[in-house]
CSV table of C-alpha atoms (C1' of nucleotides) in Angstrom, one decimal:
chain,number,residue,atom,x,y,z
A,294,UNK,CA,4.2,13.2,28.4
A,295,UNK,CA,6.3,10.4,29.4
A,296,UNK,CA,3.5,8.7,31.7
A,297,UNK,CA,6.0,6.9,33.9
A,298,UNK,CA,8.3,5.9,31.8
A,299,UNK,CA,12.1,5.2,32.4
A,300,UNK,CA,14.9,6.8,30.4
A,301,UNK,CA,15.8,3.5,29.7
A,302,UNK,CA,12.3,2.2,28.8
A,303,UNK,CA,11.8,5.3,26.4
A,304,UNK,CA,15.4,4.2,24.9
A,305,UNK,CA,14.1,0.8,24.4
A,306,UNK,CA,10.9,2.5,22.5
A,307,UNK,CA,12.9,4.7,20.3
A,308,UNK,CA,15.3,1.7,19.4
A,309,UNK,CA,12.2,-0.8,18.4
A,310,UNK,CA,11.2,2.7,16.4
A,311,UNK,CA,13.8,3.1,14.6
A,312,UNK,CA,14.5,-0.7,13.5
A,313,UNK,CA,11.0,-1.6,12.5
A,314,UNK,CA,12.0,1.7,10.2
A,315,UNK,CA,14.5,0.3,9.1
A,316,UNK,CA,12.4,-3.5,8.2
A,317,UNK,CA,9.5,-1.8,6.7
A,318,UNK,CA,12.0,0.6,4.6
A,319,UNK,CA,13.4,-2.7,2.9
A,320,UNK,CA,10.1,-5.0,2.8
A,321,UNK,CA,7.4,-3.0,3.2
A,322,UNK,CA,4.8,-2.6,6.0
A,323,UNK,CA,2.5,-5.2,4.9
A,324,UNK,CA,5.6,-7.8,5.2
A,325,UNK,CA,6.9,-7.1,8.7
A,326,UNK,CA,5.5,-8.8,11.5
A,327,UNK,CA,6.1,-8.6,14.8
A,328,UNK,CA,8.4,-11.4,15.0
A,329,UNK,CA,10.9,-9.6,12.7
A,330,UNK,CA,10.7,-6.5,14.9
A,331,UNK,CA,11.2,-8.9,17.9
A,332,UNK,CA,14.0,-10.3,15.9
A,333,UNK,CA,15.8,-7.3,15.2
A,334,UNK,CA,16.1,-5.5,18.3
A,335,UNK,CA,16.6,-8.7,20.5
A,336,UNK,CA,13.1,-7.2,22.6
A,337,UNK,CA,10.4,-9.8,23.5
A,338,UNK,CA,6.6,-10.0,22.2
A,339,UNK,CA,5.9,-8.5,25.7
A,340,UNK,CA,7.9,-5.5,25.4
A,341,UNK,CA,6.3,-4.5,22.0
A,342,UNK,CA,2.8,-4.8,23.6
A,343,UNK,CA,4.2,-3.0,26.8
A,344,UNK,CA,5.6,0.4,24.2
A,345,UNK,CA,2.6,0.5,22.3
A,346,UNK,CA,-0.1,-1.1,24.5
A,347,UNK,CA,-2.7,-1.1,20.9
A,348,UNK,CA,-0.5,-3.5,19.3
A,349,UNK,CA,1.0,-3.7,15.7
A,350,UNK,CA,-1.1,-0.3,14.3
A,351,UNK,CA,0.2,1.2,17.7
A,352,UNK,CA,3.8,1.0,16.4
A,353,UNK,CA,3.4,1.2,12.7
A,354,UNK,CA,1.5,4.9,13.3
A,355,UNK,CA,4.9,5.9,15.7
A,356,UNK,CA,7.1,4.4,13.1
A,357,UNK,CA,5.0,6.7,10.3
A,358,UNK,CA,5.4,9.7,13.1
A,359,UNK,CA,9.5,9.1,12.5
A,360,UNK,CA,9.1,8.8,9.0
A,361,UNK,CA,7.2,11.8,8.5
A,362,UNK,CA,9.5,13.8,10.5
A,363,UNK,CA,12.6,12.2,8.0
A,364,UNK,CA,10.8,14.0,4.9
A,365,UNK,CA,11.2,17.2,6.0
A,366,UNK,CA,14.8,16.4,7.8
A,367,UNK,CA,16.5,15.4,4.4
A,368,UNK,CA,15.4,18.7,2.5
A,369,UNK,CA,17.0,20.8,5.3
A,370,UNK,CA,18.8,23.4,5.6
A,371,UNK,CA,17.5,24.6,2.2
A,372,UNK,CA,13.8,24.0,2.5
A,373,UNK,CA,13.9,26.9,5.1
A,374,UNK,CA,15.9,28.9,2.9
A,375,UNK,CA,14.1,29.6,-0.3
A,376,UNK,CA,14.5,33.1,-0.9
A,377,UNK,CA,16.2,33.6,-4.2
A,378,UNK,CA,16.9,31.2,-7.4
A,379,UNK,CA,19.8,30.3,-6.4
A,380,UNK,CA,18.7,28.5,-3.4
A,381,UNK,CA,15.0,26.8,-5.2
A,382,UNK,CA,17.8,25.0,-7.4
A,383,UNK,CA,20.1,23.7,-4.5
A,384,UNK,CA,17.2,22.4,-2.7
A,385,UNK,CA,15.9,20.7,-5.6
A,386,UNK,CA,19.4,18.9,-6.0
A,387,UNK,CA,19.3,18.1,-2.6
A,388,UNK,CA,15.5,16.3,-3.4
A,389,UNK,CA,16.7,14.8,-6.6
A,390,UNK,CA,19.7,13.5,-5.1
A,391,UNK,CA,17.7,12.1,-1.5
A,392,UNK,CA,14.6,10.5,-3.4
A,393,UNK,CA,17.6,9.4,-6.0
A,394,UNK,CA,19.1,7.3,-2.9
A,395,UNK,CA,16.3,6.1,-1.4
A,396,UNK,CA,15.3,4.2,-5.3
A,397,UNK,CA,12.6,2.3,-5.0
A,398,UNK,CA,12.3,2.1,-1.5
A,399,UNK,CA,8.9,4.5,-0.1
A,400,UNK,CA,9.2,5.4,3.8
A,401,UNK,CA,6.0,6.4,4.1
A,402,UNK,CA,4.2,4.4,1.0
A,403,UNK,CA,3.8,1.3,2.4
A,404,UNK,CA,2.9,2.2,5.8
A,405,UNK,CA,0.4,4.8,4.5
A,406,UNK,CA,-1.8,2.0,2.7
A,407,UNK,CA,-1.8,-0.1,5.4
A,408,UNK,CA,-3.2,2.2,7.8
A,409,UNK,CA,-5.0,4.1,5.8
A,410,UNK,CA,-7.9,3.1,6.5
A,411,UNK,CA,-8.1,1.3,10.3
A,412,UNK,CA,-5.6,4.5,11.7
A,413,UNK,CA,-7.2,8.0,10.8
A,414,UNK,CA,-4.2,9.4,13.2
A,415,UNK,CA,-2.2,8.2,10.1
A,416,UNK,CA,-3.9,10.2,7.9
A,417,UNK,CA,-3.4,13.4,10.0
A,418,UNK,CA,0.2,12.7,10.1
A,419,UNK,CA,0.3,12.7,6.6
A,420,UNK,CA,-1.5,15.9,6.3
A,421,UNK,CA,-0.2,17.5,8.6
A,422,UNK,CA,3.3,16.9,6.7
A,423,UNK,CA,1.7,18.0,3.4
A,424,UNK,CA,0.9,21.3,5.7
A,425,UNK,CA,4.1,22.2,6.6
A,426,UNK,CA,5.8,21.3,3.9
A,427,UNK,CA,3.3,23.3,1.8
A,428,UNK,CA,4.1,26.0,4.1
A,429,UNK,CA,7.7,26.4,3.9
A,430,UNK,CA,7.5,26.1,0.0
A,431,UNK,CA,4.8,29.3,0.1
A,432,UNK,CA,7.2,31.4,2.7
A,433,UNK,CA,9.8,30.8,-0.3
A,434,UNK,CA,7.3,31.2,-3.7
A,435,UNK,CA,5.5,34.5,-1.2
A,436,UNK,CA,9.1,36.2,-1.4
A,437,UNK,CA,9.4,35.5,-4.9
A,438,UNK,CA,5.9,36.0,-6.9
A,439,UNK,CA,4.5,39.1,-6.3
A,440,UNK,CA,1.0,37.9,-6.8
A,441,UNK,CA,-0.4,35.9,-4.1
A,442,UNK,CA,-2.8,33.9,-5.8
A,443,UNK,CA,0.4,32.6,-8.0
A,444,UNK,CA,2.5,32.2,-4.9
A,445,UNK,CA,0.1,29.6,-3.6
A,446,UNK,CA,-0.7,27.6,-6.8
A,447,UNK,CA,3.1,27.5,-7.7
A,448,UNK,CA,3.4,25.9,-4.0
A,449,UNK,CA,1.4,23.5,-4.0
A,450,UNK,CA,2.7,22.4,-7.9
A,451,UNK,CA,6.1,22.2,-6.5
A,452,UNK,CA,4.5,20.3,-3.7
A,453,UNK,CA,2.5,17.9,-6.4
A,454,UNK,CA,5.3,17.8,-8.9
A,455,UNK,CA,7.7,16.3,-6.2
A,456,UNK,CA,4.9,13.9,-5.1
A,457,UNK,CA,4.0,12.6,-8.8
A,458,UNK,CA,8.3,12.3,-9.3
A,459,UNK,CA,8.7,10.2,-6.6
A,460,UNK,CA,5.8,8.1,-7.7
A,461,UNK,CA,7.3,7.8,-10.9
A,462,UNK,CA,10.6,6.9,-9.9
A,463,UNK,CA,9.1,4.5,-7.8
A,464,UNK,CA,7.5,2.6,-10.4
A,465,UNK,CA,9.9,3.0,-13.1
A,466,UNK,CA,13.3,3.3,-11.4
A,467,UNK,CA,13.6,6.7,-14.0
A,468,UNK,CA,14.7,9.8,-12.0
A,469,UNK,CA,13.9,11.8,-15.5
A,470,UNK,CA,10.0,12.5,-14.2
A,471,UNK,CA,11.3,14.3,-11.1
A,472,UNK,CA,13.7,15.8,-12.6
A,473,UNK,CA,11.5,17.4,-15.4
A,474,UNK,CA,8.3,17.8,-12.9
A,475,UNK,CA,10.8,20.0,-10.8
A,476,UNK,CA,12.4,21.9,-13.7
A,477,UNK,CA,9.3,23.2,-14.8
A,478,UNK,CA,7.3,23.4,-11.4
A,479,UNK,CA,10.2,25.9,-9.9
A,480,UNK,CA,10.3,28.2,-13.1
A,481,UNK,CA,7.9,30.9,-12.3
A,482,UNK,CA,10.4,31.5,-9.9
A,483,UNK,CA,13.3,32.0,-12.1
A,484,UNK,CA,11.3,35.3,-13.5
A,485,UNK,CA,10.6,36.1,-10.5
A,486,UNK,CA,13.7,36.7,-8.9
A,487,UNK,CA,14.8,38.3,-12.1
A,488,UNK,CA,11.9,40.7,-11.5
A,489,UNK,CA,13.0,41.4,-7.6
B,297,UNK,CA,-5.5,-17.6,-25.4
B,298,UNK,CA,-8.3,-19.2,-24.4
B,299,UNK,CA,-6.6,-22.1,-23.7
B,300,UNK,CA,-9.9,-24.5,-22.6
B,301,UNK,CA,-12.4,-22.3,-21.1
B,302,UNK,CA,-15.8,-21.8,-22.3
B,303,UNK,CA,-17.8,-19.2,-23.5
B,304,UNK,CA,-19.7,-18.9,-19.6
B,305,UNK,CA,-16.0,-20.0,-18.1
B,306,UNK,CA,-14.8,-17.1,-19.8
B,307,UNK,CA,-17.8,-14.9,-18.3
B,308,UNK,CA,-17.4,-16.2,-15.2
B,309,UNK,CA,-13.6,-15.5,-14.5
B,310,UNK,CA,-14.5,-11.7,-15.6
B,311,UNK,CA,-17.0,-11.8,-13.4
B,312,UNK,CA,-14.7,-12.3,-10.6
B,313,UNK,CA,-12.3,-9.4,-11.5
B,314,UNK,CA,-14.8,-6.9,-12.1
B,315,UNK,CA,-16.3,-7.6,-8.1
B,316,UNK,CA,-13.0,-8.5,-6.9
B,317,UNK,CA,-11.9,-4.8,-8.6
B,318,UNK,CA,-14.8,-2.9,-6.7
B,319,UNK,CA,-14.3,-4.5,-3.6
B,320,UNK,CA,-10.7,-3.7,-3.7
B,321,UNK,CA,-11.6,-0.2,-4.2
B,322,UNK,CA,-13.7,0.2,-1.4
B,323,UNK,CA,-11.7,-1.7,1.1
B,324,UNK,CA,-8.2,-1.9,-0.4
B,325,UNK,CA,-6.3,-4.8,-1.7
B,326,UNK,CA,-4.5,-5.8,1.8
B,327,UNK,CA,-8.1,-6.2,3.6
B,328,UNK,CA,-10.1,-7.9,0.7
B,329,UNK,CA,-10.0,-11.3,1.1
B,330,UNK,CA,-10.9,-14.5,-1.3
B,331,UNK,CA,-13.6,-15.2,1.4
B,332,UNK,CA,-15.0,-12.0,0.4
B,333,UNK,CA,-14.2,-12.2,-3.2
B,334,UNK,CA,-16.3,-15.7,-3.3
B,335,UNK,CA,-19.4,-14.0,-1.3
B,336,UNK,CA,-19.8,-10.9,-3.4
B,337,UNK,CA,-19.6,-13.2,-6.6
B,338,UNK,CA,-21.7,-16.5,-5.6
B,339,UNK,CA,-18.7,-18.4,-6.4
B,340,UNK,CA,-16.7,-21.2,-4.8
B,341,UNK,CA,-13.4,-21.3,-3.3
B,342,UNK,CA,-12.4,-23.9,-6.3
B,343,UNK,CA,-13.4,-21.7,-8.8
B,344,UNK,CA,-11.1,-18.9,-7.7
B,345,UNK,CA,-8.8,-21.5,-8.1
B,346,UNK,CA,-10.0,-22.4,-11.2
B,347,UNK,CA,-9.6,-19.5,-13.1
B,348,UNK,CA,-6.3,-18.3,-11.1
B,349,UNK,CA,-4.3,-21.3,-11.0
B,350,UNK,CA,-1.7,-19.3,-8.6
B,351,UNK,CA,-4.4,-17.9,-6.4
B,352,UNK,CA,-4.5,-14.6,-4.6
B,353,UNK,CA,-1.9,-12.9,-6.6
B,354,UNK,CA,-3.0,-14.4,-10.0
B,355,UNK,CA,-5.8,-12.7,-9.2
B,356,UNK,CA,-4.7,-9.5,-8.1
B,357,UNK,CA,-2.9,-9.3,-11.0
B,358,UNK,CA,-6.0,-9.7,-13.2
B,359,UNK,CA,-7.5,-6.9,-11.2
B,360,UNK,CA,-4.6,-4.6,-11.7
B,361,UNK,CA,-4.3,-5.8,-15.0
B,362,UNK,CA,-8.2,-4.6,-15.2
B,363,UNK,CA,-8.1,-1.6,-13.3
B,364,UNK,CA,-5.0,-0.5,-15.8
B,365,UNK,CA,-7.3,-0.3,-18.4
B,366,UNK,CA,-9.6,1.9,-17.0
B,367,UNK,CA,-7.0,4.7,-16.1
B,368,UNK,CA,-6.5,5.5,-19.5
B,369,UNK,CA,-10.1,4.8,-20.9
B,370,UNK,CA,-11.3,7.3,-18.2
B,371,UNK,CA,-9.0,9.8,-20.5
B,372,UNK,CA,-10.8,9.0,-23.8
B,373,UNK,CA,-11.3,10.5,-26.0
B,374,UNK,CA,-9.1,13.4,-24.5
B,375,UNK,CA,-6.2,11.8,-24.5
B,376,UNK,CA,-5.7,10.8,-27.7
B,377,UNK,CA,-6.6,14.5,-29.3
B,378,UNK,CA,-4.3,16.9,-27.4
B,379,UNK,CA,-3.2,18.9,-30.6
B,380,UNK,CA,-4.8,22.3,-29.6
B,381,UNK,CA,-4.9,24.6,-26.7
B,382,UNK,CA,-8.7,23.7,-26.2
B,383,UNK,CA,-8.4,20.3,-26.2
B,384,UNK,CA,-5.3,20.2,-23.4
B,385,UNK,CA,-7.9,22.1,-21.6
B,386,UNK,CA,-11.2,19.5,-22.0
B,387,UNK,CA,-8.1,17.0,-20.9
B,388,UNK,CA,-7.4,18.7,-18.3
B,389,UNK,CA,-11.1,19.3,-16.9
B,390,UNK,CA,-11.9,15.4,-17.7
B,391,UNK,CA,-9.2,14.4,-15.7
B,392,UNK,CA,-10.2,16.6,-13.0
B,393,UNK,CA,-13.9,15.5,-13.1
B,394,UNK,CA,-12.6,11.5,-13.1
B,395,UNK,CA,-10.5,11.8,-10.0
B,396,UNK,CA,-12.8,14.1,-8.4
B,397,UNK,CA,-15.5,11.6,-8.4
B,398,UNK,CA,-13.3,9.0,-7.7
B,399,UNK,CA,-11.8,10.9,-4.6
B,400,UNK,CA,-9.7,8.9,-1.8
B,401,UNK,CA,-10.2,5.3,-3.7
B,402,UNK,CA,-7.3,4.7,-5.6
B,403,UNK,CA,-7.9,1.8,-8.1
B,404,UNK,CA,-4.3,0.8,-8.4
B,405,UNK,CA,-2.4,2.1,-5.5
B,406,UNK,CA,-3.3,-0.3,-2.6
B,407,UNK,CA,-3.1,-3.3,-5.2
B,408,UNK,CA,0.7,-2.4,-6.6
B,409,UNK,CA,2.0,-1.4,-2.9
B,410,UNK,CA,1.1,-5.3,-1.8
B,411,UNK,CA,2.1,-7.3,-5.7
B,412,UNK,CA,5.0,-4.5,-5.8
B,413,UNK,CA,7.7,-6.7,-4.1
B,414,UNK,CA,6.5,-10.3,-5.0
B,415,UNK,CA,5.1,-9.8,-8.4
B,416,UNK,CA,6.9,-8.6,-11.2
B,417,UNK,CA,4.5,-8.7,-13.4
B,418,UNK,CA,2.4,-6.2,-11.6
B,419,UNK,CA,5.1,-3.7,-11.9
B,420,UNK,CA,5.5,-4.5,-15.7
B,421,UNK,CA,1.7,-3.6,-16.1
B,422,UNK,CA,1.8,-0.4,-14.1
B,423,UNK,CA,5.6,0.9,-15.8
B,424,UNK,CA,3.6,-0.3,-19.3
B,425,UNK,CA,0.6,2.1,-18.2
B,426,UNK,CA,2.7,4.6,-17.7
B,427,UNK,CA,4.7,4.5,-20.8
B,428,UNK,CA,1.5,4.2,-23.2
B,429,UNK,CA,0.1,6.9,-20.9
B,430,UNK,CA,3.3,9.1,-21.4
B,431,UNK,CA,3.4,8.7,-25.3
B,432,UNK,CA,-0.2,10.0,-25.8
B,433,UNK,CA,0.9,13.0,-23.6
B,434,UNK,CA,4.2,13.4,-26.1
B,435,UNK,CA,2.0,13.1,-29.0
B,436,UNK,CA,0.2,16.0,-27.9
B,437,UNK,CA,3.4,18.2,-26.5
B,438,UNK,CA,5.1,17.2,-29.7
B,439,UNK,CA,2.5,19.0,-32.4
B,440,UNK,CA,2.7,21.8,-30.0
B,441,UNK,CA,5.6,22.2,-29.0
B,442,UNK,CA,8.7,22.5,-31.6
B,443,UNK,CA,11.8,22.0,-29.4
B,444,UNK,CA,11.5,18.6,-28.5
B,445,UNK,CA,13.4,18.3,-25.6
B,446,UNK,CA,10.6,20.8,-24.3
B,447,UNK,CA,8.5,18.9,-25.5
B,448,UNK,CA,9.5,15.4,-23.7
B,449,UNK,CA,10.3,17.5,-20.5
B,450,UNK,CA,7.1,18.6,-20.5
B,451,UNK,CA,4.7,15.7,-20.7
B,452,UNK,CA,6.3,13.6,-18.3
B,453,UNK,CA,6.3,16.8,-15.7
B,454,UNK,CA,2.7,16.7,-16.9
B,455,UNK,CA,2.4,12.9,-16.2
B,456,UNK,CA,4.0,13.6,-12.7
B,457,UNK,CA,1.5,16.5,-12.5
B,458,UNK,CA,-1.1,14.2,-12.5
B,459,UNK,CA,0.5,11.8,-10.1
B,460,UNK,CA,1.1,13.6,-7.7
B,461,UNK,CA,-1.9,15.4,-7.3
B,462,UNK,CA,-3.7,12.6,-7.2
B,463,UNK,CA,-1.8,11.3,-4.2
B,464,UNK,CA,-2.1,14.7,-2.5
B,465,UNK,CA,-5.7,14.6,-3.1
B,466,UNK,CA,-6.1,11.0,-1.8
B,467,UNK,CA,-4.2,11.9,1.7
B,468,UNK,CA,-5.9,15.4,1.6
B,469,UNK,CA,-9.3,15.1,0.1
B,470,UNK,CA,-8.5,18.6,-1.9
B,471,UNK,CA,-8.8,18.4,-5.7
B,472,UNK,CA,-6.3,21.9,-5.3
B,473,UNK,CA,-3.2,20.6,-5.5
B,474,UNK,CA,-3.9,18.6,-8.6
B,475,UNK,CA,-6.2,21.7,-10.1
B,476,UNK,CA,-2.8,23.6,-9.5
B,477,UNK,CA,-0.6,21.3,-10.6
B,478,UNK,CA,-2.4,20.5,-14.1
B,479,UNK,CA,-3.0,24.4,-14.8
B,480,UNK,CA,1.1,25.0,-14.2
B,481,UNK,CA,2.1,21.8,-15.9
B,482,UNK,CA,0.3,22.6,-19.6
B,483,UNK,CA,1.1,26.7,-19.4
B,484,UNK,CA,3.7,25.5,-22.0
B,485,UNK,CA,1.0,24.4,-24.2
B,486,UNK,CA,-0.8,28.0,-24.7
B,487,UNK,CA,2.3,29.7,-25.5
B,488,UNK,CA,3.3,26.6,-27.6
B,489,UNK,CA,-0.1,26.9,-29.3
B,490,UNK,CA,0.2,30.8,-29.8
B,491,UNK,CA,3.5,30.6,-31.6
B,492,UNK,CA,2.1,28.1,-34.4
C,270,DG,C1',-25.5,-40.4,-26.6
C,271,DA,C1',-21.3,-41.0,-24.4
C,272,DA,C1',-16.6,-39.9,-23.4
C,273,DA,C1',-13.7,-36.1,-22.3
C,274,DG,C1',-13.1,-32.0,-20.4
C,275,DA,C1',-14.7,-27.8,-18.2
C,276,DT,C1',-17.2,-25.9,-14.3
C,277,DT,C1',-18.9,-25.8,-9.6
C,278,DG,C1',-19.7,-26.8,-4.4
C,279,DG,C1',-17.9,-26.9,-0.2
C,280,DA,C1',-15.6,-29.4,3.5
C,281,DC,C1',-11.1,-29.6,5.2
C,282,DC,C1',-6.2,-28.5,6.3
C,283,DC,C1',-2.6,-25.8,8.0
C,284,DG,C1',0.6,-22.2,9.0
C,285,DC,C1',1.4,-17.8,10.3
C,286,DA,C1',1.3,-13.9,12.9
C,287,DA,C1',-1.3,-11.0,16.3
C,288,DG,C1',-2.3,-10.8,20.8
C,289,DT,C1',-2.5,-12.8,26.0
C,290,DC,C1',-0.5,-14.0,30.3
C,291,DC,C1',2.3,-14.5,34.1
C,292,DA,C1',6.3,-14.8,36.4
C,293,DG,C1',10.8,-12.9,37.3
C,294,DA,C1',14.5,-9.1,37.0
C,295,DA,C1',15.7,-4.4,37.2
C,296,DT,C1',14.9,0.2,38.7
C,297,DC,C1',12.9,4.0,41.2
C,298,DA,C1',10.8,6.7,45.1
C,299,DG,C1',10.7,8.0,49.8
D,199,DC,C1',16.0,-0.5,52.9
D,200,DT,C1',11.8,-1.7,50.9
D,201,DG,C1',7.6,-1.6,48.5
D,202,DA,C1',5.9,-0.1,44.2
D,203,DT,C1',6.4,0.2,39.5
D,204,DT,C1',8.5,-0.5,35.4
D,205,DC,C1',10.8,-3.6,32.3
D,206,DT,C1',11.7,-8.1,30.2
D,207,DG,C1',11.4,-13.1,28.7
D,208,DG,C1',9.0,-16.4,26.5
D,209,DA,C1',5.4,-20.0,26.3
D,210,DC,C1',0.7,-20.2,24.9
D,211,DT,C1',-3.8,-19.3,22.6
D,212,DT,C1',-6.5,-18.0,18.8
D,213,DG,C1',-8.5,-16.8,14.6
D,214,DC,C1',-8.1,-15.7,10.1
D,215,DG,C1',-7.4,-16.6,5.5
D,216,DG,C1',-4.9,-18.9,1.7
D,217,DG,C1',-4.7,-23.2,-0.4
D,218,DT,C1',-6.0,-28.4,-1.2
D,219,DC,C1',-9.1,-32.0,-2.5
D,220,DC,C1',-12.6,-34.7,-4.4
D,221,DA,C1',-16.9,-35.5,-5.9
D,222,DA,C1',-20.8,-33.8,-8.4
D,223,DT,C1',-22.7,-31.4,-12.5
D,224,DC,C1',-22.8,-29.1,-16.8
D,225,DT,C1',-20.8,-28.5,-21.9
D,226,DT,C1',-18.7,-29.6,-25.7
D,227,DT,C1',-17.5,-32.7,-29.3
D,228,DC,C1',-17.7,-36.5,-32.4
DNA sequence: GAAAGATTGGACCCGCAAGTCCAGAATCAG
DNA sequence: CTGATTCTGGACTTGCGGGTCCAATCTTTC
């Protein structure tokens, strides 16, 4: 790591990070050039080129790296935490009342389509976020459900039902979809900590 | 409607959509250009023009407009029968078999992340889909479910089942999630079903 | 059958945004 | 200190792709 780079130069890369974040958050991927980046940080076209030496796809796969790792960020403490009820319901407060925040706005969406298909390191970030994530929520549906066959199914349809919310809430501005997709995706677990 | 345009005009203009809607789902909206939309049609740039006086985005529009319809016809006659156990079940499979097939192409997705901000119209179409889509699910909760909160509650947590794992299935290429998701999502239908 | 209007072909324009290049300033290593 | 390397500024090139235009045909209508 850090193949001859300066502190300052990896402070520069982390602010041009962060900003075109920031851009892309509010206009989408698809409508942020390099100029804007260049524009927002006060950098020059050379040092974009110089951070991330393949260009615009370059960046736009570390700014989906920082994204990624924001996902998991705003569901924490709790997502590491869900060992009883109690605890499933604050942490899907704290997702109803993050995703309820960010409105319309899609970190990842955006950036997702776009390199989709040119960038298959996008796609592993993305997996590799659906893996973990998917992994917490079974260390917290294992403790609860008995059966491990229903520990992973109700996992990955808390996992979906949170996906398919935020899709809806996206397109409709209605929080109502997550709210009811997470309500009934979380309520095997109610019996089962009753039957703890 | 109709406003001036001829019986082959007419054709012609639905020729367009249709290619320009399998292109798009090969290559996604962002990379399919008119130049490409005009070779795959044996048209000319005038008549892409022609028949979408605002250009690109009138046409995209079209498409999504297009590819709406075929979201819920891919459901028929499922969707319009869910008032038994069985049938939420042949629903349930169908929709499993369409997206299956379909796999990582997502008709609608990369054409609503680039009209999302500039059009909305687009936005209108895909919130419309949605609510027609979420109405035939009600219809079918409704018969079989008496409470009719639980009832509302649960088909849109069924309509985010679906979303979602249809996203997870496009960034994972595993039909589980959504398998998982659907099963969860309609348990309330089988004890609904029982108790009548 | 002739005017009016719809349909088609394709050359052309033009702006935008990605990417290149080189020279100069800052920083580091020994 | 000094030579090497990293960092920065910004002008320039380039190609792609959306959009314009006009003239040539085909259709409809009366």
């Amino acid at each position: 790591m850090n193949r001859g780079m300066t502190a300052k130069g990896l402070a520069t890369r982390q602010r041009i990070v962060v900003a075109a974040a920031l851009l892309i958050r509010e206009k989408g991927a698809a409508e942020t050039t390099l100029d804007d980046v260049r524009a927002a940080t006060s950098t020059s076209k050379s040092q974009l080129f110089h951070y991330f030496p393949d260009g615009r796809i370059d960046m736009l796969v570390a700014v989906a790296r920082h994204e990624a790792d924001q996902v998991l960020e705003a569901q924490r403490p709790y997502l590491d935490e869900l060992t009883t009820w109690e605890s499933w319901q604050a942490w899907r407060k704290a997702v109803l009342r993050h995703y309820g925040e960010l409105g319309r706005r899609c970190p990842l969406g955006s950036l997702i389509s776009e390199l989709g298909k040119s960038s298959p390191e996008a796609r592993t970030i993305v997996s590799d976020l659906f893996a973990t994530w998917e992994a917490a929520l079974l260390r917290g549906t294992g403790t609860l459900l008995s059966d491990r066959g229903a520990a992973v199914g109700c996992a990955r349809s808390v996992l979906a039902a949170v996906q398919g919310g935020v899709v809806l809430l996206q397109m409709t501005d209605r929080v109502d979809y997550l709210e009811a997709a997470l309500t009934s995706a979380i309520e095997p677990m109610r019996s089962g900590a009753a039957a703890r």
